[in-house]
Amino acid sequence: MTRTRTRNGTRTRTGIRTSAAGLGSSGRRSRHVWADLLLRSWRLDRRNSLIVLLFMLADSAALVLSGYGLRSLVNSALSADGRGTLLSACATGTAYSVMLLIGRVQMEIRLDLADRVGMYQVDAEIQRLVSGLDTIEHLERSEYLDRINRLRGKGQLMCESGWAVLDAAANGLRVLVTLGLLATVQPALLLLAVLAVPALLLNGVGQRVVTRAAEQASGDDRAERELFELTTRSGPAKELRVLGSGDGVDRLADEAWQRSSRRMIEAYWRSALLGGAGWGTFVLGLAAVLGVVIGMVADGSRSIGDVVLVVAMATTLRAQFERVAWSLSRLQAGMVAVEPFLWLHAYAAPDTPLDGAPVAATTLPTRLEQGIALEEVSFAYPGTDREVLRGVTVALPAGAMVAVVGEHGSGKTTLVKLLCKLYEPTSGHIAVDGAPLSGLDAAAWRTLCSGAFQDFGRYAVTLGEAVGIGEPAFMGDDERVLAALAEAEAGPMLAGLPEGLETPLGPSGTDLSEGQWQRVALARAAMRREPLLFVLDEPTASLDPPTEHAVFTRHAEHARALGAATGAVTVVVTHRFTTVRMADLILVLRDGRLTESGTHQSLLALGGTYADLYQLQEAAYAATPS
Amino acid sequence: MSDQHLRDWHLLTPLVGVRRSWVVALSAVLLLRALAPVGATLATVSVVHRLTGAHPGSAGGLSLPFVGMVLCLLTSQLSELLVVPLQFQIRREIDGRHRRLVSRTALSVELADLERPEVQDDLLIAAADPANWTERSPGSAAGALLLRTSKWLGALGAAAVVAHYSLPVAAGLLVALSLQNYLLRRQWYAMVMVWVNGARHLRRAAYWIDVTTGPAAAKEIRLHGFTDWVLHRYQESVTGHLVPFRKAKARLLKGQAIPFVLITVTMTWALATLVDGTRHGLLKPAELSGAAVASWMLFTIGGSGPEILDLEGGKIPSRAQRRLPTHAPAPAAASPAGPAAPAITTAPAEIRFEDVHFSYAQTGRPVLRGLDLTVRPGETLAVVGLNGAGKSTLIKLLAGLYLPDSGRVSVNGVDLAGLGTPARHRHAAVVFQDFVRYRMSLRDNIAIGAAALPVTEEERERAFARAVTEVGVGGIADRLPSGWDTPLSPSAPGGVDLSGGQMQRVALARALCAVHAGVPVLVLDEPTAHLDVRTEIELFDQLLAVTAGVTTVLVSHRLSTVRHADRIVMLEGGRITEDGTHDELLALGGRYHDLFQIQAERFSDVLEGDCA
């Protein structure tokens, strides 16, 4: 099966050059990512990138200068004439001042670069990639969801970790410089480098302890957040008050918080202990070395200036090693996001490198001649064995209004999702006018679809926007938005809103009732004027009878008008048989199988499940209740 | 606004609640961390001094300062390491308390206040969500303030060392440090405030990230293809934050020239003065290096830094939390319950609405206008009306969640307005349309219905067992991976996401659990909206049997369900317009009749022609 992929060429420009999964070690691929991120900083702002690089070098230079300056200060104080005093004082003072300045400024510039590259480019790219995934399979697998959660909003962190790579190198350089200075006094002092090895190693172990604990605590953290939100949002507030369950929820939140805290605190203490062992050893080793040097000075074989230099340098050596460890930890922090980032790229484009040539857009049908055919379509949700659809074969003729009925869990919604290409069938085929749906670009196919789902979104935007996003090209076309609202019988609702289309929706604006949100979703569905596939998945559960009736009658008329004009197929999932009977074709699903299909009359005559369910509901409305 | 007056020291008040030993330990460690380098310098001077001083070669005099130096280095090292866990545990402690304080405030305010946008906004800000790195918390602010204090103490220690050799130099350095810190703090403050004021843009950006990558919009974003639009808005939010922030940062960076010159000049002066002093015998050559290093330490230890972001950023949630009571005053303390409290929980209960008026403060639109309604003890009353007729509002008044603007709502003759908050809700078990999915096990999701009621453990168990049998939840439990212990949250380990219909049954069982534990009124708001035909009919028949003798109020658009109620009322224009049994109302030929016909007549063949 080949998949054509194009997204209007938008992502090819910003795409990171990472090759598909399986090429090279993850370390090499991480280096790719970091190199690319640094390259982006460079392209975005050469001046500031250069400044950061220069600062990294200047920091080491200033360090050397301060060491020499101090020695010459002491030596000039010992000399009879005061010549050179001012020069050494000025050099040392400037060196100190430069180090302070760099310490304050360099990080800010780095963060600025990381802000811009991370938020504008990387975060946007992550969003584009995730929302551009053809299917929503990633939502069903917790290992995918976890990765995406670890990646969300982490662009800045990743870029920062790119700089941390350079920083680690610069800090390493500084260590070398310091050791070099020390070696000018006594080559044996190079041994200090060896002492740092166990400290750095233990430091790394401690870091991993913390990272692992954070992963383990994330479940409790999520629980605490969810429970906290329950107590503060206005929706659940009603039930929490009436049942008096608020205290219980709050207690659970607190318990989750405490559990997470305990786990993390323990990890931090263990990490501190490991660090203490490592760095403590280093300090003691340092003391031993200093003792030797002091002994040598006591013998008179070294000058006091030397001692001053050695003591000053050796004591900063520890701080420098720590800075190496610190930049490595920042690198590690970024690594947490780099792994899922690489995964996302590989997952989003399994066959083609991202910077590959854009695939020519597939020619899309403008009307349906035959309709949509399903052949032996089966589907099991990823990671599960249970088939929610089993061998469904049916033709949805062009221009038809199709109703899908069945009890809960019979696979109705899944069928709709497959038609919208939100999932690929596990086996079997779906064909649009004879052409396989799998061969169509998902995004392109979906420009020909519209509809509303049971679990529609409640967007915190203005009413006009919440409707307008149904057809982004006509965003802001008030006339069209108003027409769509009228279509969804939302006129009275609009009249009740203080700022009309400009009314902000959601908890921080006007919070709508269930039925009102439903109308917004229906209006959104009505924004796209001539879809070839229109799906309604139980979209009227909260509407009152006249509205529901009006909505369905309107949609039935629409389905017919559209069907006649473009051969569009309308698929309605509903429990209301009064709607179902208007359909040209009724599909009855049971445990994932298509058990009956036909018109209302033929199915009634068949006397199967449909007739059974229909009569049940009919009886409920009969003149005398049974 | 009063909330502007959140002084720095206020940030320390949360420390009062933290275990004293932790705070003492952190303060001590911070102080040690600040002073240890100074001590190391002193010891070093002493070592060098002895090496060059009066007794060259006397190893005995050398060992003490040398040991001191090593100890100082070790202390410096270890305190550096200890700060991390101590700071973390204190921050978690403070933030945990803060979040519980916020959630308890939210739980205690009147629903009408909680629903106000400004309160929701403040709650969002006060939350200091630990998952959002852009949000600083009260805990991080307290830590930053301790850090700042320790920095000053460290700087003073270093200054004392310098003063030992030269008072003017020490004084000059302290003046320069104060000046520098004043400048830095002003510069940082200006930048941080821009960041603080732009934080809403960051929150908005985070919202857009949720939309594009979260599950809520996954289907629609693909179906309607609005990714680009959302990304555009995301970019706008980022720009809204970054453009002013970058401007402020540019000002900050440019402003660094002044402290740079200041420090360069001061240090040069200080070093030259010290050298001069050495040459004049005021300091020994060995002491010169010590004094020079201590001079520098004044700035490395005492300089203000990015902790101001934690400090000012951490004030934001504290301010929002302090603002909450002014927007949403806590309701009057529970009134002396007296004999009133038991009266409303006596079954079967009678509910009476008398000339009730109610309008929402936000829109000012009157919803109920002179509503009179009596729900008789033990009857099943159905409330019917169009969307927006005020059915949900009526339920909220009935449950004591809102109080009427005028008129009165009473249960068993007790005016709800006279009761305090928990007592005011105790008479009703409600299945709301947007019932809650607790992040708990299936069992607890149901048992929580009776958890807060004053009954014995045994009665609770019995109520639970009855409720789950009546609604048939056992069938759901059997199919779950861990049965009754399965968490009903897909994000919990081993958790599952029940379908809408299954969840609706769980919510019903929850309410019944409360009823069986003694709550006398059952309220159902569209209880069968997510159920399929067969389940709806079966379940409803069952419900009618179960609730016989329990005062039940049912709100539904499904008139096939409604017709079985003992009595039906039509809510229109903020009052009851029709009242009677199904047959009576059909015979009346009014609004109810019309609504029923709309749903029923589609089963007759009249409409056939319409659609052909």
PDB file of C-alpha atoms in Angstrom, chain A residues 73 78 80 82 85 90 92 94 96-97 100 104 108 112 116 119-120 123 127-128 130-131 133 138-139 152 222-226 228 230-232 237-245 250 252-254 257 260-261 264-265 268-269 275-276 279 287 290 294 304 308 311 315 318 322 407-408 422 446 449 451 455-457 459-461 465 469-470 472 475 508-509 514 519 524 528 542-546 549 560 575-578 581 601 612 614 616-617 620-623 625, chain B residues 44 52 62 66 69-70 73 76-77 81-82 88-89 92 96 99-100 103-104 106-107 109 114 117 120-121 123 127 129 131 180 188 202 204 207-210 212-214 217-220 222-229 231 233-235 239 246 249 256 260 263-264 267-268 271 275 279 285 289 296 299 362 386-387 396 425-426 428 432-436 438-440 448 452 489 491 510 530-534 537 557-558 560 563 595 598-599 602-605 608 611:
ATOM      1  CA  LEU A  73      49.207  41.709  41.423  1.00  0.00           C
ATOM      2  CA  LEU A  78      56.344  42.623  46.284  1.00  0.00           C
ATOM      3  CA  ALA A  80      59.750  47.964  45.100  1.00  0.00           C
ATOM      4  CA  GLY A  82      54.571  50.367  41.883  1.00  0.00           C
ATOM      5  CA  THR A  85      50.186  47.769  39.569  1.00  0.00           C
ATOM      6  CA  CYS A  90      42.818  46.878  35.717  1.00  0.00           C
ATOM      7  CA  THR A  92      42.182  41.520  36.902  1.00  0.00           C
ATOM      8  CA  THR A  94      38.158  43.689  33.971  1.00  0.00           C
ATOM      9  CA  TYR A  96      36.278  39.575  36.944  1.00  0.00           C
ATOM     10  CA  SER A  97      33.784  42.006  35.551  1.00  0.00           C
ATOM     11  CA  LEU A 100      30.141  38.486  35.871  1.00  0.00           C
ATOM     12  CA  ARG A 104      24.339  37.340  33.444  1.00  0.00           C
ATOM     13  CA  GLU A 108      19.605  35.460  28.495  1.00  0.00           C
ATOM     14  CA  ASP A 112      16.071  34.297  23.715  1.00  0.00           C
ATOM     15  CA  ARG A 116      12.269  32.022  19.224  1.00  0.00           C
ATOM     16  CA  MET A 119       8.256  28.341  20.220  1.00  0.00           C
ATOM     17  CA  TYR A 120       7.954  29.673  16.698  1.00  0.00           C
ATOM     18  CA  ASP A 123       6.686  23.773  18.888  1.00  0.00           C
ATOM     19  CA  GLN A 127       1.833  20.716  16.513  1.00  0.00           C
ATOM     20  CA  ARG A 128       1.759  20.512  12.752  1.00  0.00           C
ATOM     21  CA  VAL A 130       0.756  15.733  15.480  1.00  0.00           C
ATOM     22  CA  SER A 131      -2.338  17.347  14.035  1.00  0.00           C
ATOM     23  CA  LEU A 133      -1.029  12.615  11.476  1.00  0.00           C
ATOM     24  CA  HIS A 138      -1.876   7.872  18.404  1.00  0.00           C
ATOM     25  CA  LEU A 139      -4.675   8.776  20.802  1.00  0.00           C
ATOM     26  CA  ARG A 152       4.235  19.190  24.000  1.00  0.00           C
ATOM     27  CA  ARG A 222      -1.499  13.847  36.370  1.00  0.00           C
ATOM     28  CA  ALA A 223      -4.007  12.538  38.891  1.00  0.00           C
ATOM     29  CA  GLU A 224      -3.475  15.521  41.152  1.00  0.00           C
ATOM     30  CA  ARG A 225      -3.976  17.922  38.268  1.00  0.00           C
ATOM     31  CA  GLU A 226      -7.140  16.194  37.086  1.00  0.00           C
ATOM     32  CA  PHE A 228      -7.607  19.693  41.277  1.00  0.00           C
ATOM     33  CA  LEU A 230     -12.489  18.938  39.217  1.00  0.00           C
ATOM     34  CA  THR A 231     -12.620  21.080  42.326  1.00  0.00           C
ATOM     35  CA  THR A 232     -12.119  24.412  40.576  1.00  0.00           C
ATOM     36  CA  ALA A 237     -18.915  22.007  40.916  1.00  0.00           C
ATOM     37  CA  LYS A 238     -22.635  21.249  40.934  1.00  0.00           C
ATOM     38  CA  GLU A 239     -22.240  17.563  41.590  1.00  0.00           C
ATOM     39  CA  LEU A 240     -19.370  18.039  44.023  1.00  0.00           C
ATOM     40  CA  ARG A 241     -21.577  20.285  46.126  1.00  0.00           C
ATOM     41  CA  VAL A 242     -24.731  18.248  45.955  1.00  0.00           C
ATOM     42  CA  LEU A 243     -23.069  14.926  46.720  1.00  0.00           C
ATOM     43  CA  GLY A 244     -20.588  16.498  49.077  1.00  0.00           C
ATOM     44  CA  SER A 245     -17.860  14.666  47.193  1.00  0.00           C
ATOM     45  CA  ASP A 250      -9.576  17.116  47.465  1.00  0.00           C
ATOM     46  CA  LEU A 252      -7.362  12.188  46.837  1.00  0.00           C
ATOM     47  CA  ALA A 253      -5.616  15.096  45.143  1.00  0.00           C
ATOM     48  CA  ASP A 254      -3.635  15.732  48.272  1.00  0.00           C
ATOM     49  CA  TRP A 257       0.505  15.184  45.569  1.00  0.00           C
ATOM     50  CA  SER A 260       4.606  12.291  44.120  1.00  0.00           C
ATOM     51  CA  SER A 261       6.415  14.593  46.547  1.00  0.00           C
ATOM     52  CA  MET A 264      10.743  12.978  44.203  1.00  0.00           C
ATOM     53  CA  ILE A 265      12.154  14.103  47.534  1.00  0.00           C
ATOM     54  CA  TYR A 268      16.629  14.217  45.205  1.00  0.00           C
ATOM     55  CA  TRP A 269      18.160  13.097  48.480  1.00  0.00           C
ATOM     56  CA  GLY A 275      26.825  13.745  44.424  1.00  0.00           C
ATOM     57  CA  GLY A 276      28.133  14.241  47.936  1.00  0.00           C
ATOM     58  CA  TRP A 279      32.381  15.570  44.943  1.00  0.00           C
ATOM     59  CA  ALA A 287      43.122  18.911  49.562  1.00  0.00           C
ATOM     60  CA  LEU A 290      47.157  21.256  47.751  1.00  0.00           C
ATOM     61  CA  ILE A 294      52.112  23.767  50.058  1.00  0.00           C
ATOM     62  CA  ILE A 304      54.036  32.709  46.727  1.00  0.00           C
ATOM     63  CA  VAL A 308      48.122  31.914  45.188  1.00  0.00           C
ATOM     64  CA  VAL A 311      44.896  27.737  45.370  1.00  0.00           C
ATOM     65  CA  THR A 315      39.333  25.784  44.149  1.00  0.00           C
ATOM     66  CA  ARG A 318      35.527  22.198  41.404  1.00  0.00           C
ATOM     67  CA  GLU A 322      30.183  21.314  38.354  1.00  0.00           C
ATOM     68  CA  GLU A 407     -26.987  -0.779  20.317  1.00  0.00           C
ATOM     69  CA  HIS A 408     -24.078   0.618  22.291  1.00  0.00           C
ATOM     70  CA  LEU A 422      -9.579   8.912  10.995  1.00  0.00           C
ATOM     71  CA  ARG A 446     -11.337  15.340   4.504  1.00  0.00           C
ATOM     72  CA  CYS A 449     -16.134  15.776   4.293  1.00  0.00           C
ATOM     73  CA  GLY A 451     -20.116  16.670  10.009  1.00  0.00           C
ATOM     74  CA  ASP A 455     -17.880  14.332  21.563  1.00  0.00           C
ATOM     75  CA  PHE A 456     -17.614  17.646  19.763  1.00  0.00           C
ATOM     76  CA  GLY A 457     -15.075  20.239  20.889  1.00  0.00           C
ATOM     77  CA  TYR A 459     -13.441  25.762  21.990  1.00  0.00           C
ATOM     78  CA  ALA A 460     -12.543  28.774  24.066  1.00  0.00           C
ATOM     79  CA  VAL A 461     -12.827  31.179  21.137  1.00  0.00           C
ATOM     80  CA  GLU A 465     -14.683  31.511  15.344  1.00  0.00           C
ATOM     81  CA  ILE A 469     -13.371  26.889  11.853  1.00  0.00           C
ATOM     82  CA  GLY A 470     -15.785  24.454  10.206  1.00  0.00           C
ATOM     83  CA  PRO A 472     -11.357  27.870   7.712  1.00  0.00           C
ATOM     84  CA  MET A 475     -13.405  32.229   8.576  1.00  0.00           C
ATOM     85  CA  SER A 508     -13.692  32.560  30.937  1.00  0.00           C
ATOM     86  CA  GLY A 509     -16.410  33.942  28.707  1.00  0.00           C
ATOM     87  CA  GLU A 514     -25.099  21.318  26.594  1.00  0.00           C
ATOM     88  CA  ARG A 519     -25.813  23.688  18.150  1.00  0.00           C
ATOM     89  CA  ARG A 524     -19.622  24.240  12.423  1.00  0.00           C
ATOM     90  CA  ARG A 528     -18.693  23.537   4.486  1.00  0.00           C
ATOM     91  CA  SER A 542     -29.505  17.472  24.142  1.00  0.00           C
ATOM     92  CA  LEU A 543     -31.808  19.331  21.803  1.00  0.00           C
ATOM     93  CA  ASP A 544     -35.479  19.916  22.535  1.00  0.00           C
ATOM     94  CA  PRO A 545     -38.057  18.184  20.319  1.00  0.00           C
ATOM     95  CA  PRO A 546     -38.874  21.068  17.965  1.00  0.00           C
ATOM     96  CA  HIS A 549     -37.050  17.856  14.499  1.00  0.00           C
ATOM     97  CA  ARG A 560     -31.311  15.098  -0.755  1.00  0.00           C
ATOM     98  CA  HIS A 575     -31.060   6.295  18.268  1.00  0.00           C
ATOM     99  CA  ARG A 576     -34.092   8.214  17.054  1.00  0.00           C
ATOM    100  CA  PHE A 577     -36.002   6.018  14.691  1.00  0.00           C
ATOM    101  CA  THR A 578     -38.116   8.843  13.464  1.00  0.00           C
ATOM    102  CA  ARG A 581     -36.896   6.036   8.763  1.00  0.00           C
ATOM    103  CA  GLN A 601     -40.063  -0.789   4.848  1.00  0.00           C
ATOM    104  CA  ASP A 612     -37.719  -5.005  17.041  1.00  0.00           C
ATOM    105  CA  TYR A 614     -38.392   0.342  15.933  1.00  0.00           C
ATOM    106  CA  LEU A 616     -40.003  -0.703  20.943  1.00  0.00           C
ATOM    107  CA  GLN A 617     -39.711   2.991  20.358  1.00  0.00           C
ATOM    108  CA  ALA A 620     -43.184   4.193  23.711  1.00  0.00           C
ATOM    109  CA  TYR A 621     -44.991   6.869  21.762  1.00  0.00           C
ATOM    110  CA  ALA A 622     -48.182   4.915  21.178  1.00  0.00           C
ATOM    111  CA  ALA A 623     -51.453   6.479  22.219  1.00  0.00           C
ATOM    112  CA  PRO A 625     -48.405   3.105  26.652  1.00  0.00           C
TER     113      PRO A 625
ATOM    114  CA  THR B  44      43.794  30.216  52.464  1.00  0.00           C
ATOM    115  CA  THR B  52      55.603  33.356  54.079  1.00  0.00           C
ATOM    116  CA  LEU B  62      50.096  25.323  59.130  1.00  0.00           C
ATOM    117  CA  PHE B  66      44.845  24.036  56.169  1.00  0.00           C
ATOM    118  CA  MET B  69      40.407  25.464  54.356  1.00  0.00           C
ATOM    119  CA  VAL B  70      39.581  21.887  53.450  1.00  0.00           C
ATOM    120  CA  LEU B  73      35.736  23.668  50.668  1.00  0.00           C
ATOM    121  CA  SER B  76      30.759  24.718  50.288  1.00  0.00           C
ATOM    122  CA  GLN B  77      30.474  21.593  48.189  1.00  0.00           C
ATOM    123  CA  LEU B  81      24.250  19.650  47.051  1.00  0.00           C
ATOM    124  CA  LEU B  82      21.943  19.803  50.072  1.00  0.00           C
ATOM    125  CA  PHE B  88      12.478  21.038  46.605  1.00  0.00           C
ATOM    126  CA  GLN B  89      10.726  19.575  49.608  1.00  0.00           C
ATOM    127  CA  ARG B  92       6.433  21.086  47.281  1.00  0.00           C
ATOM    128  CA  GLY B  96       0.746  21.569  47.984  1.00  0.00           C
ATOM    129  CA  ARG B  99      -3.186  24.223  45.866  1.00  0.00           C
ATOM    130  CA  ARG B 100      -5.324  22.714  48.608  1.00  0.00           C
ATOM    131  CA  SER B 103      -9.282  24.033  45.812  1.00  0.00           C
ATOM    132  CA  ARG B 104     -10.943  24.402  49.198  1.00  0.00           C
ATOM    133  CA  ALA B 106     -13.227  26.959  45.135  1.00  0.00           C
ATOM    134  CA  LEU B 107     -15.258  24.260  46.851  1.00  0.00           C
ATOM    135  CA  VAL B 109     -17.791  29.566  47.390  1.00  0.00           C
ATOM    136  CA  LEU B 114     -17.626  30.176  41.007  1.00  0.00           C
ATOM    137  CA  PRO B 117     -15.511  34.444  34.463  1.00  0.00           C
ATOM    138  CA  GLN B 120     -12.578  31.157  36.834  1.00  0.00           C
ATOM    139  CA  ASP B 121      -9.692  33.271  35.534  1.00  0.00           C
ATOM    140  CA  LEU B 123      -8.590  30.106  39.777  1.00  0.00           C
ATOM    141  CA  ALA B 127      -3.569  27.102  40.364  1.00  0.00           C
ATOM    142  CA  ASP B 129       0.011  24.385  37.631  1.00  0.00           C
ATOM    143  CA  ALA B 131       3.112  20.978  34.829  1.00  0.00           C
ATOM    144  CA  GLN B 180      24.695  47.254  41.145  1.00  0.00           C
ATOM    145  CA  TRP B 188      15.159  42.536  36.037  1.00  0.00           C
ATOM    146  CA  LEU B 202       1.666  31.968  27.210  1.00  0.00           C
ATOM    147  CA  ARG B 204      -3.226  30.952  25.557  1.00  0.00           C
ATOM    148  CA  TYR B 207      -4.272  26.194  25.090  1.00  0.00           C
ATOM    149  CA  TRP B 208      -3.620  26.128  21.352  1.00  0.00           C
ATOM    150  CA  ILE B 209      -1.041  23.394  21.848  1.00  0.00           C
ATOM    151  CA  ASP B 210      -3.756  21.423  23.637  1.00  0.00           C
ATOM    152  CA  THR B 212      -3.641  20.755  18.100  1.00  0.00           C
ATOM    153  CA  THR B 213      -2.106  17.858  19.983  1.00  0.00           C
ATOM    154  CA  GLY B 214      -4.712  16.837  22.563  1.00  0.00           C
ATOM    155  CA  ALA B 217     -10.245  18.312  19.132  1.00  0.00           C
ATOM    156  CA  ALA B 218      -8.432  15.483  17.345  1.00  0.00           C
ATOM    157  CA  LYS B 219     -11.371  14.443  15.216  1.00  0.00           C
ATOM    158  CA  GLU B 220     -12.694  17.870  14.352  1.00  0.00           C
ATOM    159  CA  ARG B 222      -8.868  16.697  10.977  1.00  0.00           C
ATOM    160  CA  LEU B 223     -12.401  16.725   9.645  1.00  0.00           C
ATOM    161  CA  HIS B 224     -12.640  20.491   9.300  1.00  0.00           C
ATOM    162  CA  GLY B 225      -8.940  21.021   8.700  1.00  0.00           C
ATOM    163  CA  PHE B 226      -8.434  24.020  10.941  1.00  0.00           C
ATOM    164  CA  THR B 227      -4.863  23.241  11.997  1.00  0.00           C
ATOM    165  CA  ASP B 228      -3.459  26.194  10.114  1.00  0.00           C
ATOM    166  CA  TRP B 229      -5.910  28.561  11.691  1.00  0.00           C
ATOM    167  CA  LEU B 231      -1.354  27.481  14.419  1.00  0.00           C
ATOM    168  CA  ARG B 233      -3.494  31.874  16.527  1.00  0.00           C
ATOM    169  CA  TYR B 234      -0.730  30.036  18.363  1.00  0.00           C
ATOM    170  CA  GLN B 235       1.864  32.156  16.610  1.00  0.00           C
ATOM    171  CA  THR B 239       4.169  36.882  19.459  1.00  0.00           C
ATOM    172  CA  ARG B 246      12.182  40.602  23.813  1.00  0.00           C
ATOM    173  CA  LYS B 249      15.139  41.859  27.399  1.00  0.00           C
ATOM    174  CA  GLN B 256      24.246  45.784  31.548  1.00  0.00           C
ATOM    175  CA  PHE B 260      29.806  46.401  33.895  1.00  0.00           C
ATOM    176  CA  ILE B 263      32.220  46.850  38.599  1.00  0.00           C
ATOM    177  CA  THR B 264      35.280  47.177  36.383  1.00  0.00           C
ATOM    178  CA  MET B 267      37.361  46.363  41.205  1.00  0.00           C
ATOM    179  CA  THR B 268      40.313  48.084  39.563  1.00  0.00           C
ATOM    180  CA  LEU B 271      42.692  45.995  43.733  1.00  0.00           C
ATOM    181  CA  VAL B 275      48.254  46.530  46.306  1.00  0.00           C
ATOM    182  CA  ARG B 279      53.355  48.051  49.517  1.00  0.00           C
ATOM    183  CA  PRO B 285      51.505  39.987  50.465  1.00  0.00           C
ATOM    184  CA  SER B 289      45.356  37.585  47.324  1.00  0.00           C
ATOM    185  CA  TRP B 296      35.396  39.533  43.921  1.00  0.00           C
ATOM    186  CA  PHE B 299      29.855  40.276  43.614  1.00  0.00           C
ATOM    187  CA  GLN B 362     -23.790  37.989  34.024  1.00  0.00           C
ATOM    188  CA  LEU B 386     -37.501  23.976  25.243  1.00  0.00           C
ATOM    189  CA  ASN B 387     -33.735  24.503  25.381  1.00  0.00           C
ATOM    190  CA  LYS B 396     -29.875  24.167  40.599  1.00  0.00           C
ATOM    191  CA  HIS B 425     -27.712  20.419  49.397  1.00  0.00           C
ATOM    192  CA  ARG B 426     -28.236  17.372  51.574  1.00  0.00           C
ATOM    193  CA  ALA B 428     -31.060  15.967  46.790  1.00  0.00           C
ATOM    194  CA  PHE B 432     -26.503  16.240  36.049  1.00  0.00           C
ATOM    195  CA  GLN B 433     -26.236  16.212  32.300  1.00  0.00           C
ATOM    196  CA  ASP B 434     -22.509  16.777  32.655  1.00  0.00           C
ATOM    197  CA  PHE B 435     -22.078  14.301  35.496  1.00  0.00           C
ATOM    198  CA  VAL B 436     -18.549  13.856  36.790  1.00  0.00           C
ATOM    199  CA  TYR B 438     -14.019  10.833  38.904  1.00  0.00           C
ATOM    200  CA  ARG B 439     -10.481   9.664  38.485  1.00  0.00           C
ATOM    201  CA  MET B 440     -11.223   6.786  40.822  1.00  0.00           C
ATOM    202  CA  ILE B 448     -18.840   8.365  46.472  1.00  0.00           C
ATOM    203  CA  ALA B 452     -20.450  12.150  52.696  1.00  0.00           C
ATOM    204  CA  SER B 489      -9.791   7.391  33.538  1.00  0.00           C
ATOM    205  CA  SER B 491      -4.815   8.443  31.762  1.00  0.00           C
ATOM    206  CA  ARG B 510     -24.057   6.934  42.110  1.00  0.00           C
ATOM    207  CA  HIS B 530     -26.646   8.657  25.747  1.00  0.00           C
ATOM    208  CA  LEU B 531     -28.534   5.393  25.941  1.00  0.00           C
ATOM    209  CA  ASP B 532     -29.749   3.347  23.037  1.00  0.00           C
ATOM    210  CA  VAL B 533     -33.412   2.597  22.563  1.00  0.00           C
ATOM    211  CA  ARG B 534     -33.559  -0.745  24.286  1.00  0.00           C
ATOM    212  CA  ILE B 537     -36.695   1.778  27.849  1.00  0.00           C
ATOM    213  CA  HIS B 557     -36.564  15.817  26.017  1.00  0.00           C
ATOM    214  CA  ARG B 558     -37.472  12.214  25.440  1.00  0.00           C
ATOM    215  CA  SER B 560     -41.542   8.660  25.540  1.00  0.00           C
ATOM    216  CA  ARG B 563     -45.022  10.244  29.768  1.00  0.00           C
ATOM    217  CA  LEU B 595     -44.098  18.657  21.516  1.00  0.00           C
ATOM    218  CA  ILE B 598     -43.567  16.272  16.970  1.00  0.00           C
ATOM    219  CA  GLN B 599     -41.791  13.221  18.334  1.00  0.00           C
ATOM    220  CA  ARG B 602     -42.970  10.637  12.915  1.00  0.00           C
ATOM    221  CA  PHE B 603     -43.911   7.126  13.806  1.00  0.00           C
ATOM    222  CA  SER B 604     -47.141   7.536  11.965  1.00  0.00           C
ATOM    223  CA  ASP B 605     -46.962   7.577   8.224  1.00  0.00           C
ATOM    224  CA  GLU B 608     -43.584   9.864   4.643  1.00  0.00           C
ATOM    225  CA  CYS B 611     -39.075  13.164   2.646  1.00  0.00           C
TER     226      CYS B 611
END
